[in-house]
Short mmCIF file of C-alpha atoms in Angstrom, two decimals:
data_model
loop_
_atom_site.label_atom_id
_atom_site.label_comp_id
_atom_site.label_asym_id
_atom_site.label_seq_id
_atom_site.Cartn_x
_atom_site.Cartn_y
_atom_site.Cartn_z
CA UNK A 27 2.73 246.57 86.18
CA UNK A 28 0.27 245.75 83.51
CA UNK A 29 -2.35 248.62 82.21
CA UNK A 30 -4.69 247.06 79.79
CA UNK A 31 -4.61 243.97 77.51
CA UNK A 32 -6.43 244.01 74.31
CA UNK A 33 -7.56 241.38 71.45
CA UNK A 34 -7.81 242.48 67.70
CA UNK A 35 -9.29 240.31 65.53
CA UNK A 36 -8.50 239.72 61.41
CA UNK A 37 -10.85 242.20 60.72
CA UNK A 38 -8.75 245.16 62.48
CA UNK A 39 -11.69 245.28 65.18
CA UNK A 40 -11.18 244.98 69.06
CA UNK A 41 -13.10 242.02 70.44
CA UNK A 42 -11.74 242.15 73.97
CA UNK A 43 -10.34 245.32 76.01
CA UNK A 44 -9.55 245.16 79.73
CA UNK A 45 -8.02 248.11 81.28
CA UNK A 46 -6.81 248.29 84.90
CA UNK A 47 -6.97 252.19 86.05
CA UNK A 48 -6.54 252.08 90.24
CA UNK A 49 -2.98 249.49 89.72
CA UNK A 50 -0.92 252.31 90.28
CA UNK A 51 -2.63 252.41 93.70
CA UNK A 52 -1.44 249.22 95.64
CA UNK A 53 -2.56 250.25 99.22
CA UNK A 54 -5.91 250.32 97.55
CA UNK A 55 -8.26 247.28 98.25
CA UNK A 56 -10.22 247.81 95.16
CA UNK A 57 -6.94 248.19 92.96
CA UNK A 58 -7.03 244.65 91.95
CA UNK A 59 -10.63 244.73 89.99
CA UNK A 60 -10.64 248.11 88.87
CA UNK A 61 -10.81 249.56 86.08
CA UNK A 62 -13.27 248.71 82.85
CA UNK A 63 -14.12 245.37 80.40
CA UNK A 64 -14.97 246.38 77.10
CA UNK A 65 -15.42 250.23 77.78
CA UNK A 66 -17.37 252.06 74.89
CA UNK A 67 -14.79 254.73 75.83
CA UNK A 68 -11.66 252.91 74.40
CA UNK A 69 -12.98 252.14 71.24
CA UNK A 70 -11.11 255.19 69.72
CA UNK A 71 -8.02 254.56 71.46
CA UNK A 72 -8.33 251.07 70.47
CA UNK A 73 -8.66 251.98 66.45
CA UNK A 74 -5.20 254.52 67.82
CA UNK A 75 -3.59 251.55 69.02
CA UNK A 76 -4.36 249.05 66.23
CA UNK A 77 -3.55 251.94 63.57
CA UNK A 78 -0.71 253.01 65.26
CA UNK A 79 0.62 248.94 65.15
CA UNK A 80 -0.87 248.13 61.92
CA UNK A 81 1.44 250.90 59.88
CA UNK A 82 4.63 250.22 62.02
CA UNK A 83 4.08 246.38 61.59
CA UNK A 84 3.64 247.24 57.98
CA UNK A 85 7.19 249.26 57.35
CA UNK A 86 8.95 246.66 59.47
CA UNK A 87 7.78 243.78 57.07
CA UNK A 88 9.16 246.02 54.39
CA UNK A 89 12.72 245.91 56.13
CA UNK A 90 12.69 242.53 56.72
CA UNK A 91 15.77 240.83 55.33
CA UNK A 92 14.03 237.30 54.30
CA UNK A 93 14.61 235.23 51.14
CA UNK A 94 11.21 234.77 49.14
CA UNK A 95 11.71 231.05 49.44
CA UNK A 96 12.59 231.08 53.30
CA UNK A 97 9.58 233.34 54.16
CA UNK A 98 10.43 234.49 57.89
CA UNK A 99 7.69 237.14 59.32
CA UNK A 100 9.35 240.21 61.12
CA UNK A 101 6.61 241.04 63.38
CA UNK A 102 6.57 243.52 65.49
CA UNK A 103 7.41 242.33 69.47
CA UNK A 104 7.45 245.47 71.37
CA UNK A 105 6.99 249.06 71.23
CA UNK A 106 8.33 251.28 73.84
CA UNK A 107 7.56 254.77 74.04
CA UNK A 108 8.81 257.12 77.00
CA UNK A 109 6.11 256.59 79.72
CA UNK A 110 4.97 252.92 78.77
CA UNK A 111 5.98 249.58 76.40
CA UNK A 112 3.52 247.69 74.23
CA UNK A 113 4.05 243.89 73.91
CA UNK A 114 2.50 242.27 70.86
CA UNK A 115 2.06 238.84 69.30
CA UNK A 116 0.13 238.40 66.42
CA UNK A 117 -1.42 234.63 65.81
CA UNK A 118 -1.61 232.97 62.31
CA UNK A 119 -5.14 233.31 62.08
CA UNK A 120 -4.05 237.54 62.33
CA UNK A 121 -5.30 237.84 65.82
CA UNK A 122 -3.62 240.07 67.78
CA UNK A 123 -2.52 240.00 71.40
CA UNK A 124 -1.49 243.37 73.46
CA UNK A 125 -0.43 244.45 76.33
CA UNK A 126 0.74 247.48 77.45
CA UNK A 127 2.85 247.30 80.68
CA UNK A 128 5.38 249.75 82.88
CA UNK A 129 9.43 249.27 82.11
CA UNK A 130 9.90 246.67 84.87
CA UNK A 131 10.28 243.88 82.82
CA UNK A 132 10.92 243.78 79.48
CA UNK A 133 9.78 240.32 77.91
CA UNK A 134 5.66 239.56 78.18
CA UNK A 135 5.58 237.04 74.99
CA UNK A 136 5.52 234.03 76.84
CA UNK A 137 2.97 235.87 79.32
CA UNK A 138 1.10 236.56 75.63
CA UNK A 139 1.39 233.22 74.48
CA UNK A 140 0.11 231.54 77.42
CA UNK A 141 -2.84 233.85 77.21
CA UNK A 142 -3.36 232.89 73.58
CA UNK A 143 -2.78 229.24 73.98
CA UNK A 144 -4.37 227.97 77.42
CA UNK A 145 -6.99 230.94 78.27
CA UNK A 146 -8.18 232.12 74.70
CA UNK A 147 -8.30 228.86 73.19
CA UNK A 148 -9.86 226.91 75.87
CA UNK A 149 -12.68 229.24 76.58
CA UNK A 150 -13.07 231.02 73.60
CA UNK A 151 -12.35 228.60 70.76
CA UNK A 152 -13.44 225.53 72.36
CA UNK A 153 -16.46 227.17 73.70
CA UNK A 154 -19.29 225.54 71.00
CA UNK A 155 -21.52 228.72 71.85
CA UNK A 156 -18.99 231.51 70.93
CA UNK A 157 -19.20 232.61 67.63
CA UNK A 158 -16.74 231.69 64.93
CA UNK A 159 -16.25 234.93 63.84
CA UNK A 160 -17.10 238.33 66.48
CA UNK A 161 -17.83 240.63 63.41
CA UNK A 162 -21.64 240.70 62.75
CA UNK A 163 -21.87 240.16 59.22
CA UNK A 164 -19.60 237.76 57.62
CA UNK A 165 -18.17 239.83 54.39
CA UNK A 166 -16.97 242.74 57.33
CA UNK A 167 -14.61 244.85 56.12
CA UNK A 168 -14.46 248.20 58.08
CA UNK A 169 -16.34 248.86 61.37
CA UNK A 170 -19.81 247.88 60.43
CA UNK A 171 -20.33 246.36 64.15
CA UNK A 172 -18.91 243.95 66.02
CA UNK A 173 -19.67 241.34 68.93
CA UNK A 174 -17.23 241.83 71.59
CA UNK A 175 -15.49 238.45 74.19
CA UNK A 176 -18.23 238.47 77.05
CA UNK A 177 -17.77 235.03 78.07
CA UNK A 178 -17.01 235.09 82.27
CA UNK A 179 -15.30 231.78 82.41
CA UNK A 180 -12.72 233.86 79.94
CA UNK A 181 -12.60 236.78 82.22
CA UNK A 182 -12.14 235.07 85.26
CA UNK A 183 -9.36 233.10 84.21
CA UNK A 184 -7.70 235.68 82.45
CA UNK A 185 -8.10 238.33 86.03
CA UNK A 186 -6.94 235.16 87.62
CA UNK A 187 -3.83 234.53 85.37
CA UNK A 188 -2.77 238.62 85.12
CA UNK A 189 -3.55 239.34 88.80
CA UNK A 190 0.06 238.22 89.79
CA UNK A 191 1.49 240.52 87.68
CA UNK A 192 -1.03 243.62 88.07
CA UNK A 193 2.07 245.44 90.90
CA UNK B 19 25.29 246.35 68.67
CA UNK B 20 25.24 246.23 64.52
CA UNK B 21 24.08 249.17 63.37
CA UNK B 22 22.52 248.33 60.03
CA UNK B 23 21.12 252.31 59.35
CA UNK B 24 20.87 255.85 60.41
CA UNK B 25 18.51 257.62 59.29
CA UNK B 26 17.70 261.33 60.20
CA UNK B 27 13.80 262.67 60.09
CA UNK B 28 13.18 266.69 60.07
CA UNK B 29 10.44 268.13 62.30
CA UNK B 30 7.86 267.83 59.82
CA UNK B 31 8.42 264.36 59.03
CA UNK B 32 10.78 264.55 55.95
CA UNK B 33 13.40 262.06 55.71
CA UNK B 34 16.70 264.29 55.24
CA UNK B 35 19.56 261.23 55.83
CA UNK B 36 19.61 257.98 55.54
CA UNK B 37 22.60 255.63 55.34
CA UNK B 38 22.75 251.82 55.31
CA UNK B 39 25.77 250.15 56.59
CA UNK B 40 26.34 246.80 55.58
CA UNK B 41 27.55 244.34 58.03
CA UNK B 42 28.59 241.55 55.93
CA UNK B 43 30.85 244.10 54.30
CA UNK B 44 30.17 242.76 50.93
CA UNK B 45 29.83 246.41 49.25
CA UNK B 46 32.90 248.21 50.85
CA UNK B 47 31.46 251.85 49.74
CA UNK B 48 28.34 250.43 52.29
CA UNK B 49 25.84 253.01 50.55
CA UNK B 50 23.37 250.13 49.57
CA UNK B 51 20.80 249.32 51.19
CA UNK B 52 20.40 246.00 52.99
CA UNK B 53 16.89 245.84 52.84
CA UNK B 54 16.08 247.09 49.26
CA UNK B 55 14.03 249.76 50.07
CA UNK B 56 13.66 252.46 47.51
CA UNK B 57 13.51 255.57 48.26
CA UNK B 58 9.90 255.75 48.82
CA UNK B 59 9.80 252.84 51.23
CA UNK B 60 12.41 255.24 53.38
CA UNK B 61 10.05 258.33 53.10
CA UNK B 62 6.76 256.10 53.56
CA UNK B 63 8.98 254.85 56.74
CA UNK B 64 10.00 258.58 58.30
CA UNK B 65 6.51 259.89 57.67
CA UNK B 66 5.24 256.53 59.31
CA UNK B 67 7.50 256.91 62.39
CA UNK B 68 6.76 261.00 62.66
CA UNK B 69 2.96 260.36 62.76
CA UNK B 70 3.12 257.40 65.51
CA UNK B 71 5.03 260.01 67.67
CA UNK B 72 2.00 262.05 67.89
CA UNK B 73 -0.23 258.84 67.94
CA UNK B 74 1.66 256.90 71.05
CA UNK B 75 0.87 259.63 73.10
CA UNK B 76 -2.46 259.69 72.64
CA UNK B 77 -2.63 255.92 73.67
CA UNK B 78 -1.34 256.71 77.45
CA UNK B 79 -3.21 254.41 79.67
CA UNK B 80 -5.42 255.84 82.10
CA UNK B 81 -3.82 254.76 85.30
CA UNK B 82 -0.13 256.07 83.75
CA UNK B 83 -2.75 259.60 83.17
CA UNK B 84 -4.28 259.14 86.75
CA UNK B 85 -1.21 258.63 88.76
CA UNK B 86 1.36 261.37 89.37
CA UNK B 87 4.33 259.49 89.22
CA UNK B 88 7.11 261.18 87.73
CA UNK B 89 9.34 259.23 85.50
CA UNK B 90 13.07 259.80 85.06
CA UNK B 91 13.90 260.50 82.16
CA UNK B 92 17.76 261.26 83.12
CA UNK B 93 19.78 258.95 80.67
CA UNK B 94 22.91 257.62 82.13
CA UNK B 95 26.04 258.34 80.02
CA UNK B 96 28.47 255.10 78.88
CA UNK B 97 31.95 256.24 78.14
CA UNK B 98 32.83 255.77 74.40
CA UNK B 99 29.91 254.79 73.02
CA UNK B 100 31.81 254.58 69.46
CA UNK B 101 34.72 256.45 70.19
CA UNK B 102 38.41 255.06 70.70
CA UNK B 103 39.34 254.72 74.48
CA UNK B 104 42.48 256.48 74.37
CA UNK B 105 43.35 254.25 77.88
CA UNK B 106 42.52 250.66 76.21
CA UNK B 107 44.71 251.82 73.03
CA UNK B 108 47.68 253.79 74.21
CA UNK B 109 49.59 253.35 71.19
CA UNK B 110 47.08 256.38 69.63
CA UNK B 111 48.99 258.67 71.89
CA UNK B 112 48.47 261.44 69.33
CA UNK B 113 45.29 263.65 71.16
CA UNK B 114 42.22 262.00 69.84
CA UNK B 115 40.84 262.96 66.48
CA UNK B 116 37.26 261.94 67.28
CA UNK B 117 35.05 264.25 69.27
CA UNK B 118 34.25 267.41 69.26
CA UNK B 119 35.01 270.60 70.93
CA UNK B 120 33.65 269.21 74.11
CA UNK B 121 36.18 266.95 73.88
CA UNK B 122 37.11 263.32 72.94
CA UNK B 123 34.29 262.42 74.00
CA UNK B 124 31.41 264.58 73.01
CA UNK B 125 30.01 264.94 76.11
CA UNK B 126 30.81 263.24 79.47
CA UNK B 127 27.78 263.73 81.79
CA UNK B 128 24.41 262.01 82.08
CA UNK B 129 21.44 264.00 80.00
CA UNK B 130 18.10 264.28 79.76
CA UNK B 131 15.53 263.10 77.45
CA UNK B 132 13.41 265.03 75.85
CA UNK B 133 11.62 262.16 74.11
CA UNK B 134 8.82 262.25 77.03
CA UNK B 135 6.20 260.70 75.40
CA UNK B 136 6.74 259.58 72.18
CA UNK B 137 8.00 256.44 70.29
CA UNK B 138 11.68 255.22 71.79
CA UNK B 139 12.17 251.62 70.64
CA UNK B 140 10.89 249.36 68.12
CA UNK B 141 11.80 245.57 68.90
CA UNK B 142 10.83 242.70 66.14
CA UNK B 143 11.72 239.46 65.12
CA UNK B 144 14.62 240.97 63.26
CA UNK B 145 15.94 244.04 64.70
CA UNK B 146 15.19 246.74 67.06
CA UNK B 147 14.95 250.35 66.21
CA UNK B 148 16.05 253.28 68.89
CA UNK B 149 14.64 256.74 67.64
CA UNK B 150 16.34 259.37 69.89
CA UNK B 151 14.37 263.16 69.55
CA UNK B 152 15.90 266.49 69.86
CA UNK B 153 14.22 269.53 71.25
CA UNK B 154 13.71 270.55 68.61
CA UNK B 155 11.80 268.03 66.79
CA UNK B 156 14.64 266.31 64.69
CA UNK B 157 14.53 262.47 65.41
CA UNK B 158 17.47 260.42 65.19
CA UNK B 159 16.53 256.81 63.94
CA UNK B 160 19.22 253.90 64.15
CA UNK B 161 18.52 250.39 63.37
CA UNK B 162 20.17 247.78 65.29
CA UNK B 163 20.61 243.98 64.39
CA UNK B 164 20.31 242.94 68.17
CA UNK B 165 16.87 241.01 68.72
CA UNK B 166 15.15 239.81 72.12
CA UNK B 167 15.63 236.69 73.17
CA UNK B 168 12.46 234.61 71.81
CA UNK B 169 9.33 233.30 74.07
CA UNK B 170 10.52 230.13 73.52
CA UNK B 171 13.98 230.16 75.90
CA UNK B 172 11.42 230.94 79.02
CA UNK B 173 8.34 229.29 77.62
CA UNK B 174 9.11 225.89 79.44
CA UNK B 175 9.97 227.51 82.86
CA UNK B 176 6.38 229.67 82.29
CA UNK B 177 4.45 226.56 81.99
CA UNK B 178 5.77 225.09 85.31
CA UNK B 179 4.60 228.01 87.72
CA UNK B 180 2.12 229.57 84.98
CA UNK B 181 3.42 232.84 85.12
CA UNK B 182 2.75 233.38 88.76
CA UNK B 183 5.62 235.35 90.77
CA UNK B 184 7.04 237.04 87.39
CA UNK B 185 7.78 239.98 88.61
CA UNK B 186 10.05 238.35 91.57
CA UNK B 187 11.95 236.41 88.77
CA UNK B 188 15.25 237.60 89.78
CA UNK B 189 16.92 236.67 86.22
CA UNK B 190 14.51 238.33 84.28
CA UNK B 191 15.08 241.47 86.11
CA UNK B 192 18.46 241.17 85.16
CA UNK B 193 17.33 240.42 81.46
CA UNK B 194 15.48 243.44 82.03
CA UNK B 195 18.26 245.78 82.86
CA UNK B 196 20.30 244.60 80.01
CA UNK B 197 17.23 245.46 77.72
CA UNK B 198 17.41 248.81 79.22
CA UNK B 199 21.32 249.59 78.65
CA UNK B 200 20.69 248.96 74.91
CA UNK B 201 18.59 251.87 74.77
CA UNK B 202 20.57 253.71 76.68
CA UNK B 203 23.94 253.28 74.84
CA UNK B 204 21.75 253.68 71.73
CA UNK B 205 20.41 257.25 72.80
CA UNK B 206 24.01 257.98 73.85
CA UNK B 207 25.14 256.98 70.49
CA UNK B 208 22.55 258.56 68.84
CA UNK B 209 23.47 261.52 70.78
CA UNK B 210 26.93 262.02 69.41
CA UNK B 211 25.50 261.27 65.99
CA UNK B 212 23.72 264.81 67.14
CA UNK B 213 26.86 266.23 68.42
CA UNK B 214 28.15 265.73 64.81
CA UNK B 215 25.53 266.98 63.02
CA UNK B 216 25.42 270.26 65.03
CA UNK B 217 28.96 270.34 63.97
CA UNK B 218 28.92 269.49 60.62
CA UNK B 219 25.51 270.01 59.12
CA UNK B 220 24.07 273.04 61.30
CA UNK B 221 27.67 275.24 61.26
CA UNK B 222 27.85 274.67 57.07
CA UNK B 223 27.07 278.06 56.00
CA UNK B 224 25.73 276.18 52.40
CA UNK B 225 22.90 273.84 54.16
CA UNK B 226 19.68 275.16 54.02
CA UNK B 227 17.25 274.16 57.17
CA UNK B 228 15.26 270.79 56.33
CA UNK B 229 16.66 269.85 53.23
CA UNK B 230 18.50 266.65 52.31
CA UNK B 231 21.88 266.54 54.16
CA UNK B 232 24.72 265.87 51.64
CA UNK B 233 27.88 266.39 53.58
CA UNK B 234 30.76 264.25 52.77
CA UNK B 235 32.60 265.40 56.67
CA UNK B 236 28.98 264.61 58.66
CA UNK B 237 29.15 261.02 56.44
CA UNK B 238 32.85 260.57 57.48
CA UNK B 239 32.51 261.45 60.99
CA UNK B 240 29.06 259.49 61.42
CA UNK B 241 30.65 255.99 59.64
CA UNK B 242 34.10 256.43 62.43
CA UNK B 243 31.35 256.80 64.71
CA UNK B 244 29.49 253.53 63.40
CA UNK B 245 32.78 251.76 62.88
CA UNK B 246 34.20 252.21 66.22
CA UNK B 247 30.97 250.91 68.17
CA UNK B 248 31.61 247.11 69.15
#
């Protein structure tokens, strides 16, 4: 079962936030599209969850056994905690991917991946009207606004692509 | 499992043990570290870890907040998790030296978490960290050298049906419970390593509460421990 997906861009800020509340609710009709796109609401548990990765991903690149020469990042992949397990995947261009599922399964990179490399990129980076960058001004450093993933072909495919995996 | 470190964080976030133990074996005494880390690295580390605690459950997703379902949080015990099998080696016939007063064992029967809903495992590219919590607040940290398999061993298989059907994947499930049995034999290790430290740190009439261990019988009894896990 899949509870929200998120997208963090370089500048720490969340450009896309889908959460899914009724999924625990399968004999519901509605269970499928519920829940909220880009909710003002989440912004501070967004800033909770990209904090809360942000300083683990940091210590973990600290124990990372790499040679200088032979640089090998040791990102972070998952995060489980006792009621649910955060999947992560961070791009070169320090995007970040994640979603926060049940205990069911245990691997959702290649579900990330996918997401990154045939949904984000086709409609999002190939789309000639979507801005380069979401944060407003261009020299952004710390939550001084930001534009946000509204784009519905985006959305569709990506309620299209997770729906399978919502129960 | 490798275990490459224990470490041992207080209540209010302190770091009071921390051993490294080498797996190569290239530094017999294995009291260096691995990774280099000084010893504010470790404490930037335990204070990191102790604050995401409180953090992760903050983060609870509103449908796990809405819905009423109870999770188990009963952890199933493996027999000699890091203890000699006196049945697989009879020639030990003399009564095992490991264990506790519980027995050879430590403890034989599944038990409960109390680790509801903070931070229980830490996967990356390199290793994956189990953190198992005590009642009382005292988290047991041990990092393992096991990693998850990589995207890229299902990534071909995920382009043909484009993820549809995961869920009914019957291998992954499998994949899945194998995932799961790491964290429990590490919470059942890390268990005992609790076992010992009630036994050796808390009953040492010279150890003050929250300070530094420095016990040269908890280090002996936690590196048999870490030396007899496969």
């Amino acid at each position: 079962m899949i509870y929200s997906f998120w997208i963090f861009d370089k500048h720490c800020n969340c450009i896309f936030e889908r959460e899914w509340t009724l999924g625990s609710n399968t004999n519901n009709p509605n269970a499928l599209s519920s829940g909220t796109i880009n909710s003002k609401q989440n912004d501070e548990i967004g800033k909770l969850l990209y904090g809360m990765i942000f300083s683990l991903n940091s210590i973990t690149q600290k124990l990372s056994t790499s040679i200088s020469d032979n640089q090998i990042n040791n990102n972070i992949r998952s995060i489980s905690t006792g009621k649910f397990r955060i999947h992560t995947m961070q791009t070169a261009t320090g995007l970040w991917f994640i979603l926060i599922t049940d205990f069911k399964q245990q691997n959702y990179s290649q579900v990330l991946h996918y997401i990154y490399s045939h949904i984000y990129i086709k409609h999002v980076v190939h789309n000639f009207l979507s801005p380069y960058d979401f944060a407003l001004n261009p020299k952004e450093q710390r939550g001084q606004g930001v534009k946000k993933i509204n784009n519905r072909h985006f959305i569709n495919t990506l309620e299209a692509f997770l729906q399978s995996m919502l129960n | 499992m490798g275990i490459e470190a224990i470490l041992i964080i207080n209540k209010s976030g302190g770091l009071i043990y921390h051993r490294s133990f080498d797996v190569s074996k290239t530094n017999p005494t294995g009291t260096t570290s691995k990774h280099s880390l000084n010893s504010n690295d470790l404490l930037i580390l335990a204070s990191t870890l102790h604050s995401v605690f409180v953090i992760s459950s903050q983060i609870t997703p509103k449908a796990l907040q809405l819905s009423q379902s109870n999770l188990n949080y009963t952890i199933p015990y493996h027999p000699y998790v890091g203890v000699k099998n006196p049945e697989k080696s009879p020639r030990n016939s003399i009564p095992n030296k490991y264990g506790s007063f519980k027995g050879d064992d430590y403890f034989k029967e599944p038990f409960h978490s109390w680790n509801k809903s903070g931070l229980k495992q830490l996967s990356t590219d390199q290793f994956t960290m189990y953190i198992y919590q005590t009642m009382t607040g005292l988290k047991f940290v041990a990092i393992s050298s096991t990693v998850l398999p990589s995207h890229n061993d299902s990534e071909t298989n995920m382009m043909n049906n484009s993820g549809i059907n995961i869920n009914n994947n019957s291998s992954k499930n499998i994949n899945a419970l194998q995932y799961n049995l790491g964290s429990q034999i590490a919470d059942n290790l890390l268990r005992k390593v609790y076992c010992i430290y009630s036994d050796y740190v808390m009953k040492d009439p010279f150890y003050s509460l929250e300070m530094p261990i420095k016990s040269d019988l908890f280090d002996d009894k936690v590196k048999s421990l870490i030396d007899n896990l496969l």
